[in-house]
JSON list of C-alpha atoms in Angstrom, two decimals:
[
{"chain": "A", "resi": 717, "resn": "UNK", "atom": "CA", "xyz": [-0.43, -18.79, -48.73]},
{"chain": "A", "resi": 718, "resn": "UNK", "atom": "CA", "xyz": [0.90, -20.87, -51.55]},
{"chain": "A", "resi": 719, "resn": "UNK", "atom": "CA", "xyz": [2.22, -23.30, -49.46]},
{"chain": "A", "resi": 720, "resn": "UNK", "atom": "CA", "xyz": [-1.04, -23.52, -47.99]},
{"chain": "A", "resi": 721, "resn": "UNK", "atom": "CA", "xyz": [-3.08, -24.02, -51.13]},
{"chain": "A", "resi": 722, "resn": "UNK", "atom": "CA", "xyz": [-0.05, -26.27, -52.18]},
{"chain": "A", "resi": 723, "resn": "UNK", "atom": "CA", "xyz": [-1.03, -28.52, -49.93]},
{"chain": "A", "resi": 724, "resn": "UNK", "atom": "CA", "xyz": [-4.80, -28.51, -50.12]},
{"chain": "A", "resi": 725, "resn": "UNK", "atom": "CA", "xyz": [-4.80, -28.88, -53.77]},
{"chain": "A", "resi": 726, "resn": "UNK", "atom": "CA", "xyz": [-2.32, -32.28, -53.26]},
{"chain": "A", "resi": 727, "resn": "UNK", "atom": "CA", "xyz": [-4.88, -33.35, -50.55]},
{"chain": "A", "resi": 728, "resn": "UNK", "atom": "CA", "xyz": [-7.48, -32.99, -53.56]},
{"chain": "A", "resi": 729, "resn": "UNK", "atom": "CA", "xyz": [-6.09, -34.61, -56.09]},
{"chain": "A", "resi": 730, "resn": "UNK", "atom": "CA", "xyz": [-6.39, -33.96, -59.74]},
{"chain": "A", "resi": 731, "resn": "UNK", "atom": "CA", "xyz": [-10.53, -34.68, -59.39]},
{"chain": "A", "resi": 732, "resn": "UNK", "atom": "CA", "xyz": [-10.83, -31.51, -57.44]},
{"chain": "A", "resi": 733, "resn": "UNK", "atom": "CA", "xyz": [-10.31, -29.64, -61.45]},
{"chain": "A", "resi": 734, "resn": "UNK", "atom": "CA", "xyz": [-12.96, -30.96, -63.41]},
{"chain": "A", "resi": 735, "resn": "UNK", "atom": "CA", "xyz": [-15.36, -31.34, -60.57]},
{"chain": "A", "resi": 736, "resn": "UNK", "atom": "CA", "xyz": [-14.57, -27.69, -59.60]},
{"chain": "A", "resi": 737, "resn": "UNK", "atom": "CA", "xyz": [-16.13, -26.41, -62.74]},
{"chain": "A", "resi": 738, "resn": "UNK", "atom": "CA", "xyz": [-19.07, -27.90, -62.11]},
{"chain": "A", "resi": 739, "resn": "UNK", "atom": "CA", "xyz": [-20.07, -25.82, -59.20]},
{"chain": "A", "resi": 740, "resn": "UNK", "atom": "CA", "xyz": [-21.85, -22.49, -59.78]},
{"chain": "A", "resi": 741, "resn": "UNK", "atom": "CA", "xyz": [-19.73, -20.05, -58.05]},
{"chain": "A", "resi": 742, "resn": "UNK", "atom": "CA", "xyz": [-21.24, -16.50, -57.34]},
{"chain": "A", "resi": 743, "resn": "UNK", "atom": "CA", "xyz": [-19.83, -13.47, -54.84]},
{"chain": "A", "resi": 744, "resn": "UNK", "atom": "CA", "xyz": [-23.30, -11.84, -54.59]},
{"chain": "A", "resi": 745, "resn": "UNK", "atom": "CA", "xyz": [-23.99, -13.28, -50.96]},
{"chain": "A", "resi": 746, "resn": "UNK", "atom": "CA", "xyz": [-20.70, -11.87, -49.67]},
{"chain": "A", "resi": 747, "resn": "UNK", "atom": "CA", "xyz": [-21.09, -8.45, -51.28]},
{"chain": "A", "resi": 748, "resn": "UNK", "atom": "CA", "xyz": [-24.74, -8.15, -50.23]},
{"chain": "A", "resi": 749, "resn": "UNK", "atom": "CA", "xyz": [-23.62, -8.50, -46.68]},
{"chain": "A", "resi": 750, "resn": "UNK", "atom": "CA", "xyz": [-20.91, -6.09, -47.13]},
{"chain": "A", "resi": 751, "resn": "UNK", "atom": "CA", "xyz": [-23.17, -3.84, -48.75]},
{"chain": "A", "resi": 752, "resn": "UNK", "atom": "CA", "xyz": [-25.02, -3.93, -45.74]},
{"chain": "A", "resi": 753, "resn": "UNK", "atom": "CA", "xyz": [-23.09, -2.49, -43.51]},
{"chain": "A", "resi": 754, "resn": "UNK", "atom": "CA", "xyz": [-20.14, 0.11, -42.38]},
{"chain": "A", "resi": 755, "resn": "UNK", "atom": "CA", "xyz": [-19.22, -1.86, -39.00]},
{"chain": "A", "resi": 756, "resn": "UNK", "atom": "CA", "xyz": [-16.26, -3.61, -39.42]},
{"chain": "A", "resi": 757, "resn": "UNK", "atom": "CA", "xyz": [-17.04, -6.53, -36.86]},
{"chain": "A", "resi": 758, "resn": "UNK", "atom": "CA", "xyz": [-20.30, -7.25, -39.09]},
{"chain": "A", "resi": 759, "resn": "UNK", "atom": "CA", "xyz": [-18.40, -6.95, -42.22]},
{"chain": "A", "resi": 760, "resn": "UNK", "atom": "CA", "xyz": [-16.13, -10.07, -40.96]},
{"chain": "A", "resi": 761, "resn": "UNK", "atom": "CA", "xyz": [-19.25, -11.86, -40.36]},
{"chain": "A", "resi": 762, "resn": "UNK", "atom": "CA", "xyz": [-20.02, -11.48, -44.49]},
{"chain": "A", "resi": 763, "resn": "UNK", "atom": "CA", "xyz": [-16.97, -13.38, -44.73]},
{"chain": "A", "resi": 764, "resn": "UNK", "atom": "CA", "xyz": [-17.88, -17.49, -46.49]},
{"chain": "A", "resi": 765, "resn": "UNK", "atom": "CA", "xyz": [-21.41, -16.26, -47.14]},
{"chain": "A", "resi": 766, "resn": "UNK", "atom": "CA", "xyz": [-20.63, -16.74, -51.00]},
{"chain": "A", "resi": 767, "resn": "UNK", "atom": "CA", "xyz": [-18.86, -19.98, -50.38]},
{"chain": "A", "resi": 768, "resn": "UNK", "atom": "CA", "xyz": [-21.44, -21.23, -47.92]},
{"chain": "A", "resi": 769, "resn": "UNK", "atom": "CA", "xyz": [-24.15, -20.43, -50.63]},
{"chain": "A", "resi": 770, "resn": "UNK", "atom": "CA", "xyz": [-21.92, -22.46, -53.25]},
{"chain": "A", "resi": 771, "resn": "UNK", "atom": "CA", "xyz": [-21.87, -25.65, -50.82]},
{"chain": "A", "resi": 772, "resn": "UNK", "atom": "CA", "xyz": [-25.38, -25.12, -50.03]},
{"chain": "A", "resi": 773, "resn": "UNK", "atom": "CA", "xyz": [-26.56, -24.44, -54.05]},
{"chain": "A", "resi": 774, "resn": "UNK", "atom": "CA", "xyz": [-24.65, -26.99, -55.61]},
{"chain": "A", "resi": 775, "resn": "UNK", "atom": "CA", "xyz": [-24.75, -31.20, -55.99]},
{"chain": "A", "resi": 776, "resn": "UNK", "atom": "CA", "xyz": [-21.53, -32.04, -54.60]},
{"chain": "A", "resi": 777, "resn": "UNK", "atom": "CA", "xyz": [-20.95, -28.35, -53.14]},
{"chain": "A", "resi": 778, "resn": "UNK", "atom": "CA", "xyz": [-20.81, -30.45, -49.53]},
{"chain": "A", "resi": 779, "resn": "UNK", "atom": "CA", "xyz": [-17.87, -32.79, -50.34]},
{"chain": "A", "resi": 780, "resn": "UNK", "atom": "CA", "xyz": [-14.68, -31.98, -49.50]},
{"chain": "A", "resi": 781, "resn": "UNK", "atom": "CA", "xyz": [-13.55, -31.13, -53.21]},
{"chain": "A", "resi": 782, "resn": "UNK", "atom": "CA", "xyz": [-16.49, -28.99, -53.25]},
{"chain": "A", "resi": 783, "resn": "UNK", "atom": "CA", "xyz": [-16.35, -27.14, -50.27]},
{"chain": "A", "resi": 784, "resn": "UNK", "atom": "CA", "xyz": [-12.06, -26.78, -50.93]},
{"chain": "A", "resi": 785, "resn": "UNK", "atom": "CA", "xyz": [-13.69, -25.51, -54.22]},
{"chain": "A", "resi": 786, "resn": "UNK", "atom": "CA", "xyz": [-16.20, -23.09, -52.89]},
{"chain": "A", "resi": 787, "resn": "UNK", "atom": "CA", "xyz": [-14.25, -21.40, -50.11]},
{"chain": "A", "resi": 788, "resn": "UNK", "atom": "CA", "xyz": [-11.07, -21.42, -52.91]},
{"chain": "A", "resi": 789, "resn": "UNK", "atom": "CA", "xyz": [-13.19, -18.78, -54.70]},
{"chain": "A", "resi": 790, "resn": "UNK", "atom": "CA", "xyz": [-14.00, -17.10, -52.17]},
{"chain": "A", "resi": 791, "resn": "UNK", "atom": "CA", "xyz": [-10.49, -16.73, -51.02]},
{"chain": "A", "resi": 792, "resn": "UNK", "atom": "CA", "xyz": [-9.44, -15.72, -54.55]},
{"chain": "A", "resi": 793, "resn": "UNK", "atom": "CA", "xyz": [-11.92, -12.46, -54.23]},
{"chain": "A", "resi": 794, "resn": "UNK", "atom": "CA", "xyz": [-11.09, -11.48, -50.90]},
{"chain": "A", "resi": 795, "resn": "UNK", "atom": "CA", "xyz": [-7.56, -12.04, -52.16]},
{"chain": "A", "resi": 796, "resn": "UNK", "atom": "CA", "xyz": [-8.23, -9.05, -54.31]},
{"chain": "A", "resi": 797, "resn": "UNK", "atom": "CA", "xyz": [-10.28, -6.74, -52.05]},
{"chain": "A", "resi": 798, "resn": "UNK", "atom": "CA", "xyz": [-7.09, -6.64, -49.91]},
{"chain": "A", "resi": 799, "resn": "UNK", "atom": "CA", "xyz": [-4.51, -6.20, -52.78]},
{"chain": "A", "resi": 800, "resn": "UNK", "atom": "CA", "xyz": [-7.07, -3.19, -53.52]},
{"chain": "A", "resi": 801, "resn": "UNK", "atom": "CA", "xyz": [-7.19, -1.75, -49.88]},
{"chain": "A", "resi": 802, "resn": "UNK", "atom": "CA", "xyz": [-3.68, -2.42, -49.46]},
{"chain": "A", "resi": 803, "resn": "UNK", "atom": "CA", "xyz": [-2.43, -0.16, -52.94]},
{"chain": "A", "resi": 804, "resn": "UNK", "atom": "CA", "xyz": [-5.01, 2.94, -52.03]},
{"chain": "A", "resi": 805, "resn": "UNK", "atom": "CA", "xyz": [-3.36, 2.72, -48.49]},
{"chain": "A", "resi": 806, "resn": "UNK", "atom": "CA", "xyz": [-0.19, 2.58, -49.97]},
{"chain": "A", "resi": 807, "resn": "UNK", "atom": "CA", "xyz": [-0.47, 5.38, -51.49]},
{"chain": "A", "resi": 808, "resn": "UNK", "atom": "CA", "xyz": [-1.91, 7.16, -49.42]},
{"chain": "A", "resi": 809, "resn": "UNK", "atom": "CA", "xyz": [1.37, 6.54, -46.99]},
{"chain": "A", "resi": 810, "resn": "UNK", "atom": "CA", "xyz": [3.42, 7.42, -50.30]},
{"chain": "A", "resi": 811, "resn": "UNK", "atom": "CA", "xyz": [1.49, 10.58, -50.54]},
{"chain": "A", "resi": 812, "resn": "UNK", "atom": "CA", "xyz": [2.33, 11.57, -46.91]},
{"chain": "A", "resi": 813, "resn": "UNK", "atom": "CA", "xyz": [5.85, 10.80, -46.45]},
{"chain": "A", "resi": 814, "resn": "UNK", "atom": "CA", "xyz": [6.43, 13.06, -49.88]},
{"chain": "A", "resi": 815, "resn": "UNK", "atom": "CA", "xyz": [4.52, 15.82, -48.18]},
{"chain": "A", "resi": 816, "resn": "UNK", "atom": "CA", "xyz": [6.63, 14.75, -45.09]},
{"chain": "A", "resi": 817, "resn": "UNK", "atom": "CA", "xyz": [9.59, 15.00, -46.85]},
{"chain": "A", "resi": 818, "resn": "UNK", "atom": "CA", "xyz": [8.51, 18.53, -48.95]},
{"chain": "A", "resi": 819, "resn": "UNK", "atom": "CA", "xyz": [8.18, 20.06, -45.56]},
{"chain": "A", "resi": 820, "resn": "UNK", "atom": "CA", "xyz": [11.25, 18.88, -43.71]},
{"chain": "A", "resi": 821, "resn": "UNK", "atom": "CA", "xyz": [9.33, 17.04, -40.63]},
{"chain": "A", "resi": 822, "resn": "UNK", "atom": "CA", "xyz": [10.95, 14.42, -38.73]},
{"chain": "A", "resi": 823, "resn": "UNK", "atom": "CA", "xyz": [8.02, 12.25, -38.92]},
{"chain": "A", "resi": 824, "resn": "UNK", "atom": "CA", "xyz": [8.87, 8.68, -39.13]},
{"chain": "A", "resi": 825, "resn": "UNK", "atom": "CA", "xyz": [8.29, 7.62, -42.51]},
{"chain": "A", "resi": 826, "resn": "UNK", "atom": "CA", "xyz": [4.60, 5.38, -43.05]},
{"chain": "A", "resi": 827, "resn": "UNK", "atom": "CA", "xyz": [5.19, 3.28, -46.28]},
{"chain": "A", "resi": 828, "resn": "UNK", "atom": "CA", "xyz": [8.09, 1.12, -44.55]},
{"chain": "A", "resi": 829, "resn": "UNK", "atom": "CA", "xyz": [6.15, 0.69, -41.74]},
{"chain": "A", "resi": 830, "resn": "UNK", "atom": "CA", "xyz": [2.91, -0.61, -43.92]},
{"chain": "A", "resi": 831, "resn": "UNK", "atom": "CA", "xyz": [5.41, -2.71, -45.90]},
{"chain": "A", "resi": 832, "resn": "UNK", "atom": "CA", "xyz": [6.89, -4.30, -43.23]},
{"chain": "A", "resi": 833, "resn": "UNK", "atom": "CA", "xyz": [3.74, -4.55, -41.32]},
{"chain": "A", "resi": 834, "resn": "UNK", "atom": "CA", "xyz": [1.82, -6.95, -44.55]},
{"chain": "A", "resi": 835, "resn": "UNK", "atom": "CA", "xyz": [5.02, -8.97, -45.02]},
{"chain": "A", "resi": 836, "resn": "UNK", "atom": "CA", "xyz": [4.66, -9.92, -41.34]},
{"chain": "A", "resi": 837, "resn": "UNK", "atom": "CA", "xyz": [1.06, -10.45, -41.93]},
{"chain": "A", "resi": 838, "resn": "UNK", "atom": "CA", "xyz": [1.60, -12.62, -44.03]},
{"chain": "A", "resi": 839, "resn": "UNK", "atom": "CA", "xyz": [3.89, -14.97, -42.38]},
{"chain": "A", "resi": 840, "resn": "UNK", "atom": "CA", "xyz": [1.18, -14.59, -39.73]},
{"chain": "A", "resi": 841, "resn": "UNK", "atom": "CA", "xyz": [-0.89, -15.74, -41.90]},
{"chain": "A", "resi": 842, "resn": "UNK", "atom": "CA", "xyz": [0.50, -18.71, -43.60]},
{"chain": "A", "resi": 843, "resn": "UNK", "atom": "CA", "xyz": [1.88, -20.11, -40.20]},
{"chain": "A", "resi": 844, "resn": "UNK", "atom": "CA", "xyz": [-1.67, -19.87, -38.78]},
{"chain": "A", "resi": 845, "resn": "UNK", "atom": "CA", "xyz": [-3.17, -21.47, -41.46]},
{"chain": "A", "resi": 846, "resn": "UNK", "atom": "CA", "xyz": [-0.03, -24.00, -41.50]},
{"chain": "A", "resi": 847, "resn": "UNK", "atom": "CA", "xyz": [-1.42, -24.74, -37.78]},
{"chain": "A", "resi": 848, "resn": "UNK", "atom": "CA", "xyz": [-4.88, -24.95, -38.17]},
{"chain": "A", "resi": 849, "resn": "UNK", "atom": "CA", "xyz": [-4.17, -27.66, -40.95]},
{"chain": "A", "resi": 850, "resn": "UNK", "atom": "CA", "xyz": [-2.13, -29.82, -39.08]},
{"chain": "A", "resi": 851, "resn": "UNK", "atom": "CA", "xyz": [-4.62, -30.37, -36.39]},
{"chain": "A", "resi": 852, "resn": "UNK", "atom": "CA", "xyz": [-6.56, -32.55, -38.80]},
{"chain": "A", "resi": 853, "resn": "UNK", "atom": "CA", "xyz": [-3.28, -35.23, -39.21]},
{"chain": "A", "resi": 854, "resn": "UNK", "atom": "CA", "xyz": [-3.94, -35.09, -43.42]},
{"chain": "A", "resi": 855, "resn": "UNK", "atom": "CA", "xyz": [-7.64, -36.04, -43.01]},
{"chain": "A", "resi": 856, "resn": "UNK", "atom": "CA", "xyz": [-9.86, -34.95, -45.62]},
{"chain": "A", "resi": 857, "resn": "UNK", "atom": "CA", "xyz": [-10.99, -31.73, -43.62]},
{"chain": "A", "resi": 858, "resn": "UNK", "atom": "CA", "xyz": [-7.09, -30.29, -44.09]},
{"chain": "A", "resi": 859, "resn": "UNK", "atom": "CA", "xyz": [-7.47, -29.01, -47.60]},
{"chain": "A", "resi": 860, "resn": "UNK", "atom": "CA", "xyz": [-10.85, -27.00, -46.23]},
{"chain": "A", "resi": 861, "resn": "UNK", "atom": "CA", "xyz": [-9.94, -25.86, -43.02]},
{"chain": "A", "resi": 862, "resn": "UNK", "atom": "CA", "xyz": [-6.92, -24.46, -44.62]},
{"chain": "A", "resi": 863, "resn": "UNK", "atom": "CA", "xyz": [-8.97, -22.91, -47.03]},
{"chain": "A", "resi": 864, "resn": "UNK", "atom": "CA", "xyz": [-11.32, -21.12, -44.43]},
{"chain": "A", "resi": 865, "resn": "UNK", "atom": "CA", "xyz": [-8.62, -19.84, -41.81]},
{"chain": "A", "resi": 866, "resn": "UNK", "atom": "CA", "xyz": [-7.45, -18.22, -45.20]},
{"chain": "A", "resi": 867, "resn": "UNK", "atom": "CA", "xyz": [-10.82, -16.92, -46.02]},
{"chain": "A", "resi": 868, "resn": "UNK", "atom": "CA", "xyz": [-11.22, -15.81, -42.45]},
{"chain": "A", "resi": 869, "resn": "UNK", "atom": "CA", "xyz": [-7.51, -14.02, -41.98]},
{"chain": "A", "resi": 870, "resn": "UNK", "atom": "CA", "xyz": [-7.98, -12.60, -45.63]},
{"chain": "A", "resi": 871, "resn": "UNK", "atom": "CA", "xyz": [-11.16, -11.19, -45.08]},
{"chain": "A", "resi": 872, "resn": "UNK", "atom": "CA", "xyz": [-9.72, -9.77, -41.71]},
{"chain": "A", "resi": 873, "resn": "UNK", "atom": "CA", "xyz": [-7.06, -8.11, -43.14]},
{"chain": "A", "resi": 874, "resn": "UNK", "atom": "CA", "xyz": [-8.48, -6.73, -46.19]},
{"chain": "A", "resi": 875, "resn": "UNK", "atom": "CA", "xyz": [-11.18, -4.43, -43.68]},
{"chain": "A", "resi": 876, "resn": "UNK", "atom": "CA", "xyz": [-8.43, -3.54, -41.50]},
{"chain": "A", "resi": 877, "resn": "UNK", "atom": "CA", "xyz": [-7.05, -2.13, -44.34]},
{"chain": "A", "resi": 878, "resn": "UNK", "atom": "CA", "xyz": [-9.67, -0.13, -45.62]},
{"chain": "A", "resi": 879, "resn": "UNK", "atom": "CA", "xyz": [-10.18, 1.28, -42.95]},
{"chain": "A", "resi": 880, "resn": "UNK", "atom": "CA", "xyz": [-6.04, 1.49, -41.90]},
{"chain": "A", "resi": 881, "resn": "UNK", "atom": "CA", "xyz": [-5.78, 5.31, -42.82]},
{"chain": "A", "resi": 882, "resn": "UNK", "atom": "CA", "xyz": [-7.71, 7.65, -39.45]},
{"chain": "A", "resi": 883, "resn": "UNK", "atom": "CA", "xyz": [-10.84, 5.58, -39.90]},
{"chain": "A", "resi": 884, "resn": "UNK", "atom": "CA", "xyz": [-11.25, 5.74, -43.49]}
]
């Protein structure tokens, strides 16, 4: 991901800061839609509905600086739904293997399995993202389009994982 965001910012350029904090930024249209609704497929569609607001509501918000702005933010909160999801479902793998382990089962251990599971995610991830990017040749749409397959993988992930543990 960093090497992803590395990239759009240098495709940016240093006028990407100062017109970034002109845009009025707000999550509301993303959690409305995910307050909405239990079904996971709709909850992906709630996915960009803050950022598209923020290109929509804001002079500029359509440029490429402000939609690499816009869909930044939106990254950076769906960023931290999954960190979230991922440390209750954590522990909640941590909680079984000890009861695992108190009772002597052979059951193959779950928090390796998550671990190794999100690091491979990740590279998933990245290299996806790394793809998508490169189909624009360093255009101007780069910096965005990496910015909404990670909005779009993010936002994947971070309901799979909430709902990771029988359903939960």
């Amino acid at each position: 991901m960093r090497r992803v965001l590395a990239v759009a910012v240098a495709l940016l350029g240093p006028v990407s800061v100062v017109q970034a904090q002109d845009l009025n930024f707000s999550i509301a249209p993303t959690q409305s839609c995910l307050a909405a609704t239990a079904d996971p497929a709709a909850r992906r569609a709630c996915a960009g509905k803050a950022a598209e607001a923020c290109m929509t509501n804001n002079p500029g918000g359509e440029t490429t600086v402000g939609m690499s702005s816009c869909l930044d933010q939106e990254v950076k909160q769906w960023d931290g739904w999954l960190n979230a999801a991922y440390g209750t479902l954590l522990s909640k793998a941590q909680a079984s293997d000890a009861e695992s382990a108190k009772w002597g089962t052979s059951a193959p251990k779950i928090t390796p399995v998550l671990r190794e599971m999100q690091r491979k995610w990740i590279a998933f991830r990245d290299t996806t993202c790394d793809f998508e990017m490169s189909q624009w040749g360093g255009g101007s749409g780069t910096g965005p389009a990496g910015l909404n397959c990670l909005l779009r993988l993010t936002a994947d992930q971070a309901i799979y994982l909430e709902r990771a543990w029988l359903g939960d």
